[in-house]
Amino acid sequence: MNATSTDTQPEHVAIVMDGNGRWAKSKGLPRVAGHRAGVKTLRKLIEYSVKINLNAITVYAFSRENWQRPDSEVDLLMGLFISALNSEVKDLHKNNVKLTFIGDRTAFSSKLQNSINDSETLTSSNDGLCLNIAANYSGRWDIVQAYQTIAKEIQANKISLEDVNETMVSKKLSLADHKDPDLFIRTGGEQRISNYLLWQTAYSELYFTDTLWPDFDANQFDIAIDWFSKRQRRFGKTPEQVEQTQNS
Ligand code: IPE
Ligand code: IPE
Ligand code: MG
């Protein structure tokens, strides 16, 4: 074992599934064909994550900023979410996957909200892979809703100002029950966070690949995980300090 690297698999992986539109364009297809192909990729990645015993994956399916896309694309995406959820949920349940959505679901149609709620209820007792889907999510929205919750609790005298610290803020954010993502993957060539898990990725290892999301597969996931296992996570310490802890 390389004493300077983690040499371990990540427990929680956050993924920005980007590049569906460009994938479709490169094949002369409409953008929605890229989104459909993207759903297939996600399905395979979930199966693979179950196989390799990952604890959790959190995928960015729709950002709050994505509402700015043409209505036709947004409508097609919403339709795709409903059909994908309804067709996949049984299999996910069979595979012991626990499904959770993060983001403001109240903006969705009641049909989609029902599918979301039903899928969460069905899989709530599962203790295998946690699949978190970020839909109408943004990192800043998440932080603002945490501020609001905390402010309300202070106003109601449930907590005092002195109770507010990093641990308590983390508990008010999405993914409060999860360890922060160890590994952040973004496909599609852009090297940006695009308002994803801003607080939670404070110490994630960031992996960017040019591969467009529909072309991302288990082999490429392995490459990312292998890259992760070679990182030395220092959390502010010196390399020597980290090596000492690993060797003790
Ligand atoms: C990501 O792929 C999927 C969503 C944002 C819903 P894009 O649709 O952003 O694909 P590109 O970046 O245009 O290729
Ligand atoms: C981020 O991708 C959101 C999702 C993958 C759902 P975008 O394609 O929307 O990001 P930008 O606009 O290029 O930053
Ligand atoms: Mg994009």
Tab-separated table of C-alpha atoms and ligand atoms in Angstrom:
chain	number	residue	atom	x	y	z
A	1	MET	CA	0.000	0.000	0.000
A	2	ASN	CA	1.148	3.488	-0.866
A	3	ALA	CA	1.490	5.133	2.532
A	4	THR	CA	0.738	8.600	1.177
A	5	SER	CA	-2.596	7.804	-0.441
A	6	THR	CA	-5.984	6.854	0.942
A	7	ASP	CA	-5.905	3.568	-1.006
A	8	THR	CA	-9.538	3.193	-0.191
A	9	GLN	CA	-12.748	3.333	-2.093
A	10	PRO	CA	-14.891	6.420	-1.577
A	11	GLU	CA	-17.999	5.911	0.531
A	12	HIS	CA	-20.001	8.751	-0.960
A	13	VAL	CA	-19.677	9.934	-4.561
A	14	ALA	CA	-21.340	13.097	-5.904
A	15	ILE	CA	-21.808	13.263	-9.672
A	16	VAL	CA	-22.613	16.125	-12.054
A	17	MET	CA	-24.018	14.202	-15.014
A	18	ASP	CA	-23.161	16.708	-17.731
A	19	GLY	CA	-22.857	16.464	-21.504
A	20	ASN	CA	-26.146	14.875	-22.626
A	21	GLY	CA	-26.955	17.658	-25.071
A	22	ARG	CA	-23.538	17.674	-26.712
A	23	TRP	CA	-23.604	13.873	-26.960
A	24	ALA	CA	-26.900	14.061	-28.849
A	25	LYS	CA	-25.683	16.913	-31.061
A	26	SER	CA	-22.553	14.997	-32.026
A	27	LYS	CA	-24.813	12.234	-33.311
A	28	GLY	CA	-27.220	14.560	-35.105
A	29	LEU	CA	-29.955	13.731	-32.580
A	30	PRO	CA	-32.284	16.024	-30.594
A	31	ARG	CA	-31.109	16.951	-27.081
A	32	VAL	CA	-33.762	14.756	-25.496
A	33	ALA	CA	-32.087	11.689	-27.026
A	34	GLY	CA	-29.039	12.617	-24.961
A	35	HIS	CA	-31.127	12.832	-21.810
A	36	ARG	CA	-32.658	9.417	-22.556
A	37	ALA	CA	-29.197	7.948	-23.069
A	38	GLY	CA	-28.158	9.656	-19.836
A	39	VAL	CA	-30.857	7.820	-17.902
A	40	LYS	CA	-29.514	4.499	-19.244
A	41	THR	CA	-26.015	5.454	-18.121
A	42	LEU	CA	-27.292	6.281	-14.657
A	43	ARG	CA	-29.114	2.952	-14.450
A	44	LYS	CA	-25.875	1.068	-15.239
A	45	LEU	CA	-23.868	3.186	-12.814
A	46	ILE	CA	-26.355	2.462	-10.033
A	47	GLU	CA	-26.105	-1.281	-10.705
A	48	TYR	CA	-22.340	-0.999	-10.616
A	49	SER	CA	-22.387	1.069	-7.414
A	50	VAL	CA	-24.476	-1.648	-5.753
A	51	LYS	CA	-22.020	-4.266	-6.982
A	52	ILE	CA	-18.977	-2.517	-5.548
A	53	ASN	CA	-20.774	-1.728	-2.279
A	54	LEU	CA	-20.686	2.041	-2.431
A	55	ASN	CA	-22.456	3.609	0.465
A	56	ALA	CA	-24.041	6.538	-1.365
A	57	ILE	CA	-24.163	8.358	-4.666
A	58	THR	CA	-25.709	11.786	-5.084
A	59	VAL	CA	-26.457	12.760	-8.656
A	60	TYR	CA	-27.349	16.164	-10.088
A	61	ALA	CA	-30.403	15.622	-12.281
A	62	PHE	CA	-31.823	19.153	-12.517
A	63	SER	CA	-30.522	22.411	-11.124
A	64	ARG	CA	-32.621	25.408	-10.141
A	65	GLU	CA	-30.877	27.201	-12.999
A	66	ASN	CA	-32.045	24.564	-15.508
A	67	TRP	CA	-35.576	26.079	-15.483
A	68	GLN	CA	-34.068	28.741	-17.757
A	69	ARG	CA	-33.783	26.233	-20.606
A	70	PRO	CA	-36.368	26.307	-23.399
A	71	ASP	CA	-39.807	25.217	-22.143
A	72	SER	CA	-39.794	22.323	-24.595
A	73	GLU	CA	-36.608	20.860	-23.088
A	74	VAL	CA	-37.817	21.387	-19.510
A	75	ASP	CA	-41.130	19.668	-20.352
A	76	LEU	CA	-39.341	16.736	-21.934
A	77	LEU	CA	-37.044	16.421	-18.934
A	78	MET	CA	-39.982	16.427	-16.504
A	79	GLY	CA	-41.698	13.731	-18.565
A	80	LEU	CA	-38.516	11.708	-18.585
A	81	PHE	CA	-38.157	11.988	-14.798
A	82	ILE	CA	-41.672	10.643	-14.291
A	83	SER	CA	-41.309	7.757	-16.743
A	84	ALA	CA	-37.804	6.819	-15.533
A	85	LEU	CA	-38.865	6.875	-11.899
A	86	ASN	CA	-41.984	4.828	-12.512
A	87	SER	CA	-40.162	2.232	-14.592
A	88	GLU	CA	-37.062	1.922	-12.375
A	89	VAL	CA	-38.362	2.130	-8.839
A	90	LYS	CA	-39.283	-1.557	-8.507
A	91	ASP	CA	-35.844	-2.682	-9.629
A	92	LEU	CA	-34.180	-0.182	-7.327
A	93	HIS	CA	-36.257	-1.528	-4.451
A	94	LYS	CA	-35.366	-5.112	-5.379
A	95	ASN	CA	-31.711	-4.102	-5.260
A	96	ASN	CA	-32.168	-2.718	-1.729
A	97	VAL	CA	-31.493	0.848	-2.920
A	98	LYS	CA	-32.766	3.672	-0.730
A	99	LEU	CA	-33.939	6.573	-2.845
A	100	THR	CA	-34.000	10.154	-1.577
A	101	PHE	CA	-34.586	13.424	-3.418
A	102	ILE	CA	-32.924	16.661	-2.438
A	103	GLY	CA	-34.050	20.073	-3.673
A	104	ASP	CA	-37.330	21.974	-3.673
A	105	ARG	CA	-39.843	19.445	-4.983
A	106	THR	CA	-42.810	21.793	-4.523
A	107	ALA	CA	-42.014	23.383	-7.904
A	108	PHE	CA	-42.786	20.100	-9.702
A	109	SER	CA	-46.149	18.921	-11.012
A	110	SER	CA	-48.243	16.960	-8.530
A	111	LYS	CA	-47.748	13.893	-10.740
A	112	LEU	CA	-43.967	14.112	-10.395
A	113	GLN	CA	-44.209	14.948	-6.692
A	114	ASN	CA	-46.351	11.846	-6.192
A	115	SER	CA	-43.827	9.650	-8.019
A	116	ILE	CA	-41.033	11.138	-5.910
A	117	ASN	CA	-42.897	10.653	-2.627
A	118	ASP	CA	-44.014	7.116	-3.521
A	119	SER	CA	-40.505	6.046	-4.525
A	120	GLU	CA	-39.048	7.410	-1.291
A	121	THR	CA	-41.709	5.722	0.816
A	122	LEU	CA	-41.308	2.378	-0.950
A	123	THR	CA	-37.540	2.301	-0.505
A	124	SER	CA	-37.263	4.045	2.870
A	125	SER	CA	-36.381	0.916	4.868
A	126	ASN	CA	-33.742	-0.324	2.426
A	127	ASP	CA	-30.224	-0.419	3.787
A	128	GLY	CA	-28.171	-0.897	0.612
A	129	LEU	CA	-26.915	1.869	-1.670
A	130	CYS	CA	-28.301	5.330	-0.882
A	131	LEU	CA	-29.210	6.997	-4.146
A	132	ASN	CA	-29.775	10.714	-3.670
A	133	ILE	CA	-31.187	12.590	-6.625
A	134	ALA	CA	-30.738	16.358	-6.704
A	135	ALA	CA	-33.740	17.813	-8.501
A	136	ASN	CA	-34.563	21.515	-8.496
A	137	TYR	CA	-31.529	21.727	-6.261
A	138	SER	CA	-28.808	24.311	-5.894
A	139	GLY	CA	-26.116	24.658	-3.269
A	140	ARG	CA	-27.004	28.260	-2.473
A	141	TRP	CA	-30.689	27.395	-2.124
A	142	ASP	CA	-29.665	24.646	0.298
A	143	ILE	CA	-27.644	27.061	2.421
A	144	VAL	CA	-30.440	29.653	2.407
A	145	GLN	CA	-33.050	27.120	3.528
A	146	ALA	CA	-30.714	26.062	6.344
A	147	TYR	CA	-30.360	29.742	7.412
A	148	GLN	CA	-34.134	30.094	7.392
A	149	THR	CA	-34.658	26.994	9.529
A	150	ILE	CA	-32.048	28.145	12.009
A	151	ALA	CA	-33.432	31.693	12.139
A	152	LYS	CA	-36.928	30.335	12.818
A	153	GLU	CA	-35.635	28.141	15.629
A	154	ILE	CA	-33.819	31.095	17.192
A	155	GLN	CA	-36.936	33.241	16.849
A	156	ALA	CA	-39.019	30.553	18.556
A	157	ASN	CA	-36.421	30.315	21.346
A	158	LYS	CA	-35.795	26.650	20.514
A	159	ILE	CA	-32.084	27.343	20.176
A	160	SER	CA	-29.798	30.242	20.947
A	161	LEU	CA	-27.243	32.012	18.770
A	162	GLU	CA	-24.453	30.193	20.599
A	163	ASP	CA	-25.833	26.834	19.427
A	164	VAL	CA	-25.082	27.733	15.806
A	165	ASN	CA	-21.898	26.009	14.704
A	166	GLU	CA	-20.686	23.986	11.705
A	167	THR	CA	-22.148	20.726	12.967
A	168	MET	CA	-25.570	22.232	13.470
A	169	VAL	CA	-25.556	23.990	10.077
A	170	SER	CA	-24.609	20.667	8.429
A	171	LYS	CA	-27.618	19.072	10.095
A	172	LYS	CA	-29.979	21.618	8.565
A	173	LEU	CA	-28.674	21.073	5.040
A	174	SER	CA	-29.626	18.412	2.502
A	175	LEU	CA	-27.748	15.134	3.006
A	176	ALA	CA	-27.547	15.773	6.745
A	177	ASP	CA	-27.624	12.017	7.352
A	178	HIS	CA	-24.669	11.431	5.054
A	179	LYS	CA	-20.963	11.722	5.311
A	180	ASP	CA	-19.784	14.532	2.999
A	181	PRO	CA	-18.968	13.299	-0.530
A	182	ASP	CA	-15.442	11.897	-0.681
A	183	LEU	CA	-15.310	12.091	-4.450
A	184	PHE	CA	-16.953	14.628	-6.781
A	185	ILE	CA	-17.117	13.635	-10.449
A	186	ARG	CA	-18.128	15.917	-13.292
A	187	THR	CA	-18.422	14.574	-16.814
A	188	GLY	CA	-18.728	16.682	-19.966
A	189	GLY	CA	-15.477	18.625	-19.847
A	190	GLU	CA	-16.487	21.658	-17.764
A	191	GLN	CA	-14.450	22.286	-14.671
A	192	ARG	CA	-16.996	23.992	-12.474
A	193	ILE	CA	-19.333	23.184	-9.594
A	194	SER	CA	-22.461	24.785	-11.152
A	195	ASN	CA	-24.019	25.476	-7.764
A	196	TYR	CA	-24.019	21.834	-6.660
A	197	LEU	CA	-23.242	20.749	-3.102
A	198	LEU	CA	-21.337	23.891	-2.119
A	199	TRP	CA	-21.084	23.248	1.614
A	200	GLN	CA	-20.862	19.469	1.453
A	201	THR	CA	-17.986	19.350	-1.060
A	202	ALA	CA	-15.690	21.526	1.071
A	203	TYR	CA	-13.157	18.674	1.210
A	204	SER	CA	-14.229	16.401	-1.646
A	205	GLU	CA	-11.648	15.285	-4.176
A	206	LEU	CA	-12.651	16.850	-7.515
A	207	TYR	CA	-12.450	14.695	-10.651
A	208	PHE	CA	-13.234	16.141	-14.075
A	209	THR	CA	-13.462	14.139	-17.282
A	210	ASP	CA	-14.149	15.164	-20.875
A	211	THR	CA	-16.292	12.067	-21.364
A	212	LEU	CA	-19.881	13.072	-22.046
A	213	TRP	CA	-22.314	11.606	-19.516
A	214	PRO	CA	-24.014	9.087	-21.872
A	215	ASP	CA	-20.555	7.603	-22.616
A	216	PHE	CA	-19.525	7.313	-18.964
A	217	ASP	CA	-19.411	3.656	-17.918
A	218	ALA	CA	-18.274	1.294	-15.161
A	219	ASN	CA	-14.743	1.247	-16.519
A	220	GLN	CA	-14.525	5.044	-16.349
A	221	PHE	CA	-16.071	5.024	-12.914
A	222	ASP	CA	-13.316	2.600	-11.880
A	223	ILE	CA	-10.703	4.985	-13.286
A	224	ALA	CA	-12.163	7.834	-11.208
A	225	ILE	CA	-12.280	5.665	-8.083
A	226	ASP	CA	-8.725	4.529	-8.689
A	227	TRP	CA	-7.655	8.182	-9.101
A	228	PHE	CA	-9.391	8.935	-5.805
A	229	SER	CA	-7.614	6.110	-4.025
A	230	LYS	CA	-4.271	7.695	-4.995
A	231	ARG	CA	-5.095	11.073	-3.430
A	232	GLN	CA	-3.710	11.970	-0.090
A	233	ARG	CA	-6.489	13.624	1.880
A	234	ARG	CA	-4.805	15.992	4.274
A	235	PHE	CA	-7.651	18.124	5.668
A	236	GLY	CA	-5.142	20.841	6.440
A	237	LYS	CA	-2.419	18.658	7.937
A	238	THR	CA	1.061	18.002	6.554
A	239	PRO	CA	1.777	14.924	4.408
A	240	GLU	CA	3.969	13.561	7.204
A	241	GLN	CA	1.228	13.862	9.785
A	242	VAL	CA	-1.173	11.992	7.515
A	243	GLU	CA	1.367	9.227	6.892
A	244	GLN	CA	1.971	8.869	10.599
A	245	THR	CA	-1.747	8.418	11.319
A	246	GLN	CA	-2.034	5.888	8.472
A	247	ASN	CA	0.903	3.877	9.732
A	248	SER	CA	-0.130	3.840	13.353
B	1	IPE	C1	-26.812	17.518	-18.261
B	1	IPE	O1	-26.561	17.552	-19.616
B	1	IPE	C2	-28.255	17.184	-17.963
B	1	IPE	C3	-29.042	18.296	-17.409
B	1	IPE	C4	-28.603	19.489	-17.122
B	1	IPE	C5	-30.452	18.039	-17.172
B	1	IPE	P1	-26.756	18.891	-20.463
B	1	IPE	O2	-28.155	18.942	-20.943
B	1	IPE	O3	-26.305	20.062	-19.687
B	1	IPE	O4	-25.779	18.626	-21.671
B	1	IPE	P2	-24.815	19.690	-22.362
B	1	IPE	O5	-23.958	20.279	-21.292
B	1	IPE	O6	-25.689	20.710	-23.012
B	1	IPE	O7	-24.030	18.878	-23.345
B	2	IPE	C1	-25.255	21.131	-14.196
B	2	IPE	O1	-25.135	21.085	-15.573
B	2	IPE	C2	-26.600	20.619	-13.785
B	2	IPE	C3	-26.861	19.207	-14.059
B	2	IPE	C4	-26.018	18.330	-14.539
B	2	IPE	C5	-28.181	18.760	-13.716
B	2	IPE	P1	-25.409	22.352	-16.490
B	2	IPE	O2	-25.148	21.940	-17.881
B	2	IPE	O3	-26.739	22.927	-16.204
B	2	IPE	O4	-24.304	23.376	-15.968
B	2	IPE	P2	-23.741	24.704	-16.626
B	2	IPE	O5	-24.910	25.551	-16.964
B	2	IPE	O6	-22.996	24.322	-17.870
B	2	IPE	O7	-22.838	25.288	-15.603
B	3	MG	MG	-24.518	20.990	-19.476
